[in-house]
The first five atom37 places (N, CA, C, CB, O) and aatype in JSON, in Angstrom:
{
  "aatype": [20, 20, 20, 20, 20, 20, 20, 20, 20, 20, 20, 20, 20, 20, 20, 20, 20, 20, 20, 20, 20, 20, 20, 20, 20, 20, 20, 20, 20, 20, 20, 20, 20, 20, 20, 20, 20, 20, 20, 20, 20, 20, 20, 20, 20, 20, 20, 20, 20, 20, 20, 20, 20, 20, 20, 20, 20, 20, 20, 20, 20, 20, 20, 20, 20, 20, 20, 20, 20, 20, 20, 20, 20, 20, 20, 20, 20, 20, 20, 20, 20, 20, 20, 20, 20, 20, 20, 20],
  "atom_mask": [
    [1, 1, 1, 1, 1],
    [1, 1, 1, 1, 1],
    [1, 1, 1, 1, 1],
    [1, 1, 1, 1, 1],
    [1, 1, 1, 1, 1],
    [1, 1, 1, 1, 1],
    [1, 1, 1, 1, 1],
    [1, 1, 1, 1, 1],
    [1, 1, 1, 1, 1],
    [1, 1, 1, 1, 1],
    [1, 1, 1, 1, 1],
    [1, 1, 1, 1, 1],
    [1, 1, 1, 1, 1],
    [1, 1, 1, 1, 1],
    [1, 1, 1, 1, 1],
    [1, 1, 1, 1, 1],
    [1, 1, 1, 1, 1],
    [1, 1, 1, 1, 1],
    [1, 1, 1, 1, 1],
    [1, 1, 1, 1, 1],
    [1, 1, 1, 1, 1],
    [1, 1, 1, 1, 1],
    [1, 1, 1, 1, 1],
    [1, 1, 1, 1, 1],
    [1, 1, 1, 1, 1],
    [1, 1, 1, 1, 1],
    [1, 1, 1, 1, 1],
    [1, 1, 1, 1, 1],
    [1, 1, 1, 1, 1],
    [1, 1, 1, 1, 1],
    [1, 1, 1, 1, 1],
    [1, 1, 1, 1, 1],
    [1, 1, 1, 1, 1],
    [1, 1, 1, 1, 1],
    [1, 1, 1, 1, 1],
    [1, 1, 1, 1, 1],
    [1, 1, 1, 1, 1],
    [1, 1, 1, 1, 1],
    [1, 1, 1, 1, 1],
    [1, 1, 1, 1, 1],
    [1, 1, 1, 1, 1],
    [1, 1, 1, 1, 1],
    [1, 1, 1, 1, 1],
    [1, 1, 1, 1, 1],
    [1, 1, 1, 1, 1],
    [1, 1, 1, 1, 1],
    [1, 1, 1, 1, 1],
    [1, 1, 1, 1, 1],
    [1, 1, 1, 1, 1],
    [1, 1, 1, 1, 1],
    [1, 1, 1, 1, 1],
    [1, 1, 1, 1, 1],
    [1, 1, 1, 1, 1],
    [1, 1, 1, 1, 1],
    [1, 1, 1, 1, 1],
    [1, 1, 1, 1, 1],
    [1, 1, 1, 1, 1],
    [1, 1, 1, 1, 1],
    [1, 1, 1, 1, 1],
    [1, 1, 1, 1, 1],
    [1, 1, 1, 1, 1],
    [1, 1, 1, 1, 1],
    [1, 1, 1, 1, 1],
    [1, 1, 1, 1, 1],
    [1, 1, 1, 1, 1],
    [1, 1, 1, 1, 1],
    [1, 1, 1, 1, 1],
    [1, 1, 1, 1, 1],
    [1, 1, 1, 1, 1],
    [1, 1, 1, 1, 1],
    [1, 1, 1, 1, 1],
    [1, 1, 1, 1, 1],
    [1, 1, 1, 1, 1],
    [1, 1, 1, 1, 1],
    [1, 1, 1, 1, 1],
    [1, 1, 1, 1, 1],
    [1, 1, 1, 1, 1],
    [1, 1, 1, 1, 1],
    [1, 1, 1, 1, 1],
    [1, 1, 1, 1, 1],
    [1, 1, 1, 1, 1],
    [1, 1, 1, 1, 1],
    [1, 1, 1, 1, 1],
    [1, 1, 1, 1, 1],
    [1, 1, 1, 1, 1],
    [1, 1, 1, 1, 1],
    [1, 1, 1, 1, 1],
    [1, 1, 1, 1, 1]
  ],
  "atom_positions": [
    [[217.21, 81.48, 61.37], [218.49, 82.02, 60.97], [218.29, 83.49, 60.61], [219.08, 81.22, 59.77], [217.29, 84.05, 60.16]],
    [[219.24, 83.88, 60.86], [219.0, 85.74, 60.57], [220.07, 86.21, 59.97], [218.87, 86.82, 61.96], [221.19, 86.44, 60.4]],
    [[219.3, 86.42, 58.24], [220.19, 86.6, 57.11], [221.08, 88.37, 56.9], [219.07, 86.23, 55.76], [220.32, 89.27, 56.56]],
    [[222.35, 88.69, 57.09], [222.05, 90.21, 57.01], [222.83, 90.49, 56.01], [222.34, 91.14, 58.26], [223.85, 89.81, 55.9]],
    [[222.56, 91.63, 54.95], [222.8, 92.24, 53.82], [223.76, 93.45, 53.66], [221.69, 92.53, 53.43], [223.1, 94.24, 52.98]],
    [[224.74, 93.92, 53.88], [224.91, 95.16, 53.84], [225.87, 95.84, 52.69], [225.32, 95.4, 55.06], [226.63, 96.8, 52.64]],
    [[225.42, 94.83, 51.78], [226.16, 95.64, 50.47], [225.47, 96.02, 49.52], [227.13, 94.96, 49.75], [224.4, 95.43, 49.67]],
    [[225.41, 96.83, 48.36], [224.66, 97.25, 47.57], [224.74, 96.38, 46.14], [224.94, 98.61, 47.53], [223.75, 96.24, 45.42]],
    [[225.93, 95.87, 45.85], [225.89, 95.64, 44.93], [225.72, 93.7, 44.46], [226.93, 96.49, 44.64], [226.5, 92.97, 43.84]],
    [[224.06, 93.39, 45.23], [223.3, 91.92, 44.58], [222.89, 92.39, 42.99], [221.56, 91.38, 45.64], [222.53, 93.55, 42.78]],
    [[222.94, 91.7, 42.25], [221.94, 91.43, 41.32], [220.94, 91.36, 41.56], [221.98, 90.64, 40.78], [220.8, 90.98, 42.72]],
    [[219.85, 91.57, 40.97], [218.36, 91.26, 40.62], [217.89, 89.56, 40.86], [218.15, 91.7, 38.9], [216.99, 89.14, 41.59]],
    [[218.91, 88.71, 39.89], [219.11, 87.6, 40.15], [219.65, 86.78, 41.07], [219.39, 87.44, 39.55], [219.09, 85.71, 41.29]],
    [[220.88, 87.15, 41.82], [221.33, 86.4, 43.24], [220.42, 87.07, 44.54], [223.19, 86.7, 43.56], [220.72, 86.76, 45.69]],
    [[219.3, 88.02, 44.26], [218.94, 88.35, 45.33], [217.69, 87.33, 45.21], [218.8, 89.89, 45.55], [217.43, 86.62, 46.17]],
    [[216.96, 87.27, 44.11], [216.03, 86.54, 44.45], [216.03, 85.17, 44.68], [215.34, 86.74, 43.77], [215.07, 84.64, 45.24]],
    [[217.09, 84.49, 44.28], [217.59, 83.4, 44.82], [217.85, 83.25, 46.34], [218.65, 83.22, 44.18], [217.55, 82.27, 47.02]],
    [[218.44, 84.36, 46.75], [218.63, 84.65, 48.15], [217.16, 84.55, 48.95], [219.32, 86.17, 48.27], [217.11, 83.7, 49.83]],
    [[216.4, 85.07, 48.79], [215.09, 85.34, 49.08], [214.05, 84.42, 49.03], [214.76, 86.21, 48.41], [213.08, 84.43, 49.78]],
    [[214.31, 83.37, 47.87], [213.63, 82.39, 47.33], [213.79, 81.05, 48.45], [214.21, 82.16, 45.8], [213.01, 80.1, 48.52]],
    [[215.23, 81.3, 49.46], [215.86, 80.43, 50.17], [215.4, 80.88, 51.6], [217.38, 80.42, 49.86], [215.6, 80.24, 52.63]],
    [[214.89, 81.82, 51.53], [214.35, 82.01, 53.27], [213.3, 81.63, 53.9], [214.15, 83.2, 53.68], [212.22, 82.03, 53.46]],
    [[213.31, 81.17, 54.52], [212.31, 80.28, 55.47], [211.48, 81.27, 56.45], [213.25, 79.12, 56.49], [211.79, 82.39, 56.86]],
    [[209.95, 80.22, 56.78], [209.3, 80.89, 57.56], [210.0, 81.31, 59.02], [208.18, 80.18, 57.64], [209.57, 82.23, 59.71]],
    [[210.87, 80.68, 59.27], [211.5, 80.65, 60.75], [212.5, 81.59, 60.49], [212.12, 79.17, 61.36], [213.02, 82.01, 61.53]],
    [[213.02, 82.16, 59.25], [214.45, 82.66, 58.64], [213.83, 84.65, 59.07], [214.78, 82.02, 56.23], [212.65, 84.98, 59.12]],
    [[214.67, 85.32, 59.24], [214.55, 87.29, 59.39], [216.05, 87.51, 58.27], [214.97, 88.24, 61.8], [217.14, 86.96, 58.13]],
    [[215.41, 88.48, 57.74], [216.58, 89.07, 56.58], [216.56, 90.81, 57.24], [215.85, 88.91, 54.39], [215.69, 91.64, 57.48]],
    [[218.08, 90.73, 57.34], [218.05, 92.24, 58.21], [219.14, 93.26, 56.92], [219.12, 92.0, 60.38], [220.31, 93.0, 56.62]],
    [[218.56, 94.05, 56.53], [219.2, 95.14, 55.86], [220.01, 96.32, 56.14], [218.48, 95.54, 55.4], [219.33, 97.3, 56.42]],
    [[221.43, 96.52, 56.13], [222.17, 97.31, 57.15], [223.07, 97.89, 55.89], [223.03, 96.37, 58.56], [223.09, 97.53, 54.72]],
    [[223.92, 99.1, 56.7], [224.79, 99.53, 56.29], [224.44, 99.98, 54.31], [225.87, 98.44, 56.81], [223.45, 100.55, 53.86]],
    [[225.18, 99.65, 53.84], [224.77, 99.81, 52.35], [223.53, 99.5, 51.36], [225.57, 99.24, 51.84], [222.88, 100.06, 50.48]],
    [[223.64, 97.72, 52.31], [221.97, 96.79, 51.92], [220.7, 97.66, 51.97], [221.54, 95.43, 53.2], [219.72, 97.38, 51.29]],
    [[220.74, 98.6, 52.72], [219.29, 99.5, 52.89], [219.15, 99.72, 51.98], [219.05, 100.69, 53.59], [218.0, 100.11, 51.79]],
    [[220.14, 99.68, 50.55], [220.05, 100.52, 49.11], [219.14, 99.23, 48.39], [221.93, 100.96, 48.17], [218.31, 99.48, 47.52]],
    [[219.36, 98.08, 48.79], [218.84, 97.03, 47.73], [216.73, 97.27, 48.12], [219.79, 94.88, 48.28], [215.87, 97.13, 47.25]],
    [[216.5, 97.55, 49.31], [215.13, 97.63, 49.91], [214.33, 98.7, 48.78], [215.2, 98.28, 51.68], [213.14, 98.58, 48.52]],
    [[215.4, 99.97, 48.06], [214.89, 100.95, 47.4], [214.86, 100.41, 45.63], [215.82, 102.32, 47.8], [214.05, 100.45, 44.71]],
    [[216.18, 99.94, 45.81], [216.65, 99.77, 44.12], [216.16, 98.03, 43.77], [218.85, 100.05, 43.88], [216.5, 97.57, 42.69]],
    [[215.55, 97.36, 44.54], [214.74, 95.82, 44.29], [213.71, 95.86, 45.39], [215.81, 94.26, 44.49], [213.61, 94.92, 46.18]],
    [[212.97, 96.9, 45.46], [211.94, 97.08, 46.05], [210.12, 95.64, 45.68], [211.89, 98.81, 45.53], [209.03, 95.52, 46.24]],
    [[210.58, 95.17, 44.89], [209.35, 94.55, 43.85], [209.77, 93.3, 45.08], [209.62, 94.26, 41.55], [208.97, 92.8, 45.87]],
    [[211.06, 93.01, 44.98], [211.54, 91.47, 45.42], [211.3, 91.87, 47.18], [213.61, 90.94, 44.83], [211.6, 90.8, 47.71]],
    [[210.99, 92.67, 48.1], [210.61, 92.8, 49.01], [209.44, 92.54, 49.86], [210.83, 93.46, 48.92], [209.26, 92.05, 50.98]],
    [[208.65, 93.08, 48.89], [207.26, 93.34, 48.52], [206.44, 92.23, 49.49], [207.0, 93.13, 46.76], [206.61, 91.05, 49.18]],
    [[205.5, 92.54, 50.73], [204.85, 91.75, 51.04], [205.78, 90.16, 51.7], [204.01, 91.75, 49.82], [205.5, 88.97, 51.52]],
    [[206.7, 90.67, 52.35], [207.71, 89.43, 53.04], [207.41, 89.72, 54.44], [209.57, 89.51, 52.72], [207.07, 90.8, 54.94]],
    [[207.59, 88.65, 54.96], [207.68, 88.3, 56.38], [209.1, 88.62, 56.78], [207.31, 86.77, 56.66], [210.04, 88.36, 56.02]],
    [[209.32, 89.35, 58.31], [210.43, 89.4, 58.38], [212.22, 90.19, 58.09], [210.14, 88.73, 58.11], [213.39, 90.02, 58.42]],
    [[211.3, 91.16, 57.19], [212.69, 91.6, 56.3], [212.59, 93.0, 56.72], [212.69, 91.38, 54.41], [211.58, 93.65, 56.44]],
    [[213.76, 93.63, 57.52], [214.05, 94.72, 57.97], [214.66, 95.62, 57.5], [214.42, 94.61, 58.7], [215.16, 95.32, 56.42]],
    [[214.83, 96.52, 57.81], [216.05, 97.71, 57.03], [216.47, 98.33, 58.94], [214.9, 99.61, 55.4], [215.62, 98.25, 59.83]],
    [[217.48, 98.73, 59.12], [218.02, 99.28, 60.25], [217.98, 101.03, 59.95], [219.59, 98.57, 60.5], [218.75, 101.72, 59.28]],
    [[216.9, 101.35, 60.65], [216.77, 103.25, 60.74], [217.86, 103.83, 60.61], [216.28, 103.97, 62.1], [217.99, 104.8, 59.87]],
    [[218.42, 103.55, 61.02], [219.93, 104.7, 61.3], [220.1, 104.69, 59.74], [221.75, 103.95, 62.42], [219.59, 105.63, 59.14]],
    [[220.9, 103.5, 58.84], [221.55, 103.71, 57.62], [220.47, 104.12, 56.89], [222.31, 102.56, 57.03], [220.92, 104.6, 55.85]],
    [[219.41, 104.17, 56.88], [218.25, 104.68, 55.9], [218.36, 106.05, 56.42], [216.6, 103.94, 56.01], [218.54, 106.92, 55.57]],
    [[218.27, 106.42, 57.65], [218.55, 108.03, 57.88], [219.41, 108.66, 57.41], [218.77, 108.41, 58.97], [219.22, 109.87, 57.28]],
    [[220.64, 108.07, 57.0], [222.12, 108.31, 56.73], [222.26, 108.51, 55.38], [223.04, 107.2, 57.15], [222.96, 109.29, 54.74]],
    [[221.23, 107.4, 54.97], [221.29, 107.44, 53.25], [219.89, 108.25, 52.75], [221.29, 105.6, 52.48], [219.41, 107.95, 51.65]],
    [[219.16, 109.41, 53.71], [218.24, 109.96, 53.86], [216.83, 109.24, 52.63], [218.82, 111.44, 53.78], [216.22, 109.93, 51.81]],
    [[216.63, 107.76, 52.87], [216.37, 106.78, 52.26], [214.7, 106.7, 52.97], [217.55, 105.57, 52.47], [214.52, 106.93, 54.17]],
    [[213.77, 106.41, 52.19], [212.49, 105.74, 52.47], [211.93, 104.25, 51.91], [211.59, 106.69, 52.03], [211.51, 104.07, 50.76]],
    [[212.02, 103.25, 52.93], [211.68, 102.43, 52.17], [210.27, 101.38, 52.72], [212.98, 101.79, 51.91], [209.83, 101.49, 53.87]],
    [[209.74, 100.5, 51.83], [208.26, 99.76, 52.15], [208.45, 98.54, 53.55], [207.68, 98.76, 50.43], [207.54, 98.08, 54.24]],
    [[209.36, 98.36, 53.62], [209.88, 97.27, 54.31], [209.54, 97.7, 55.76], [211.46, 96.99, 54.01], [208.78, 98.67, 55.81]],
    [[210.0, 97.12, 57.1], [209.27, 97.31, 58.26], [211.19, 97.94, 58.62], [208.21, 95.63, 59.21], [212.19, 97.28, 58.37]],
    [[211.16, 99.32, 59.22], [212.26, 99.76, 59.88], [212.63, 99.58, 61.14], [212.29, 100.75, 59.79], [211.8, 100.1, 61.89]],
    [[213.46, 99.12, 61.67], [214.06, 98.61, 63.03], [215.31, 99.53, 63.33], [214.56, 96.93, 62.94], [216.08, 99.97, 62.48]],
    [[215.39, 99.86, 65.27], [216.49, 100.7, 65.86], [217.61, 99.99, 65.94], [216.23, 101.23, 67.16], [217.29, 98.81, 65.79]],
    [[219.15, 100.15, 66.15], [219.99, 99.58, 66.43], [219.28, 98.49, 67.52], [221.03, 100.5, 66.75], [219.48, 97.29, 67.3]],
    [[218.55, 98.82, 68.55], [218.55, 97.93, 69.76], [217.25, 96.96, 69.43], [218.4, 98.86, 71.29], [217.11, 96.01, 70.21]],
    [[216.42, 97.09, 68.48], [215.83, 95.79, 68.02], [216.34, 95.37, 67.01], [214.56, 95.76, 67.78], [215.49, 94.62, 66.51]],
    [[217.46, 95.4, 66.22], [218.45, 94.71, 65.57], [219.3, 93.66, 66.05], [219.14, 95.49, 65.2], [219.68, 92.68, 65.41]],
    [[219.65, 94.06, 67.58], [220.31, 93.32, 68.8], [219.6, 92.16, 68.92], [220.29, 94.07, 70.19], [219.96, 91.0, 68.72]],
    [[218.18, 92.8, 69.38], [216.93, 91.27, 69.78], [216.44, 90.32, 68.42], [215.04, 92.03, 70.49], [215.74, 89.33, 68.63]],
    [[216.91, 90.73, 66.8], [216.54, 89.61, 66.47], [217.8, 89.25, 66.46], [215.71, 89.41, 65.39], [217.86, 88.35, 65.62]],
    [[218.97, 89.45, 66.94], [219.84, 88.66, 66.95], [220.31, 87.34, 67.63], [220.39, 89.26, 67.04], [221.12, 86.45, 67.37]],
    [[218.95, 87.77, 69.19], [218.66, 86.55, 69.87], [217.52, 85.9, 69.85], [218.83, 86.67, 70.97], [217.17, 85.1, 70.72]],
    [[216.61, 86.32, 68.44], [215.69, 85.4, 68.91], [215.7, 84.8, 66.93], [213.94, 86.26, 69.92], [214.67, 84.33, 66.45]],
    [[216.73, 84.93, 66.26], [216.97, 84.23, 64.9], [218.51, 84.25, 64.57], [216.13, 84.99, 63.68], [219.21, 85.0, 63.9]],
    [[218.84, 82.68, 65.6], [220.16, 82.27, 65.1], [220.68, 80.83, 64.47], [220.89, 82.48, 66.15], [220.2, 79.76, 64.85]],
    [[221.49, 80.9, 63.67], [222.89, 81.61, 63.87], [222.41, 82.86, 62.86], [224.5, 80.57, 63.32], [221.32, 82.95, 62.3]],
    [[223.74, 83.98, 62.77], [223.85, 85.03, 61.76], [224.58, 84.52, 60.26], [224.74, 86.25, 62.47], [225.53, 83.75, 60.33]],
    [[224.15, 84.91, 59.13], [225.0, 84.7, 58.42], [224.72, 85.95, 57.5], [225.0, 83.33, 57.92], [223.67, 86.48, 57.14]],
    [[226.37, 86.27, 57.21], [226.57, 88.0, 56.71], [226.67, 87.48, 55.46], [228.04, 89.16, 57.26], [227.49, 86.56, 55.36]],
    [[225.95, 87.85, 54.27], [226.09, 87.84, 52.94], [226.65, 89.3, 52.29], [224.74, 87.42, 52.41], [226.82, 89.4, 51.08]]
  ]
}
């Protein structure tokens, strides 16, 4: 399943719950606003399988973060190779 994030404003607490729920088979993709949670709950990232941030909105939000960065067009491919999507 391929979890994607794009708002800023999780808790500390519903994220790690969120996180706590992802599976080895599961990709958590970070977009749009979500790139902010990769900087500002950076600890809860830390050493995960799977968990992306999309280049562009980190460029946009002139943002650096630990997580593994992906282009719009490998954002596409985990879209076919971890389904269904579900937008939190």
């Amino acid at each position: 399943m391929l979890y994607t994030l794009s708002k800023a404003q999780y808790d500390k607490q519903e994220l790690s719950t969120l996180l706590a729920q992802l599976q080895p088979t599961d990709a958590l993709l970070l977009w749009q606003d979500g790139v902010l949670q990769a900087v500002k709950n950076s600890q809860l990232f830390a050493n995960r399988e799977n968990v992306f941030a999309l280049t562009q909105d980190l460029q946009a939000r002139n943002l650096t973060v630990t997580v593994e960065t992906i282009s719009l067009e490998q954002a596409v491919r985990l879209t076919e190779e971890f389904y269904p999507q579900v937008s939190l």
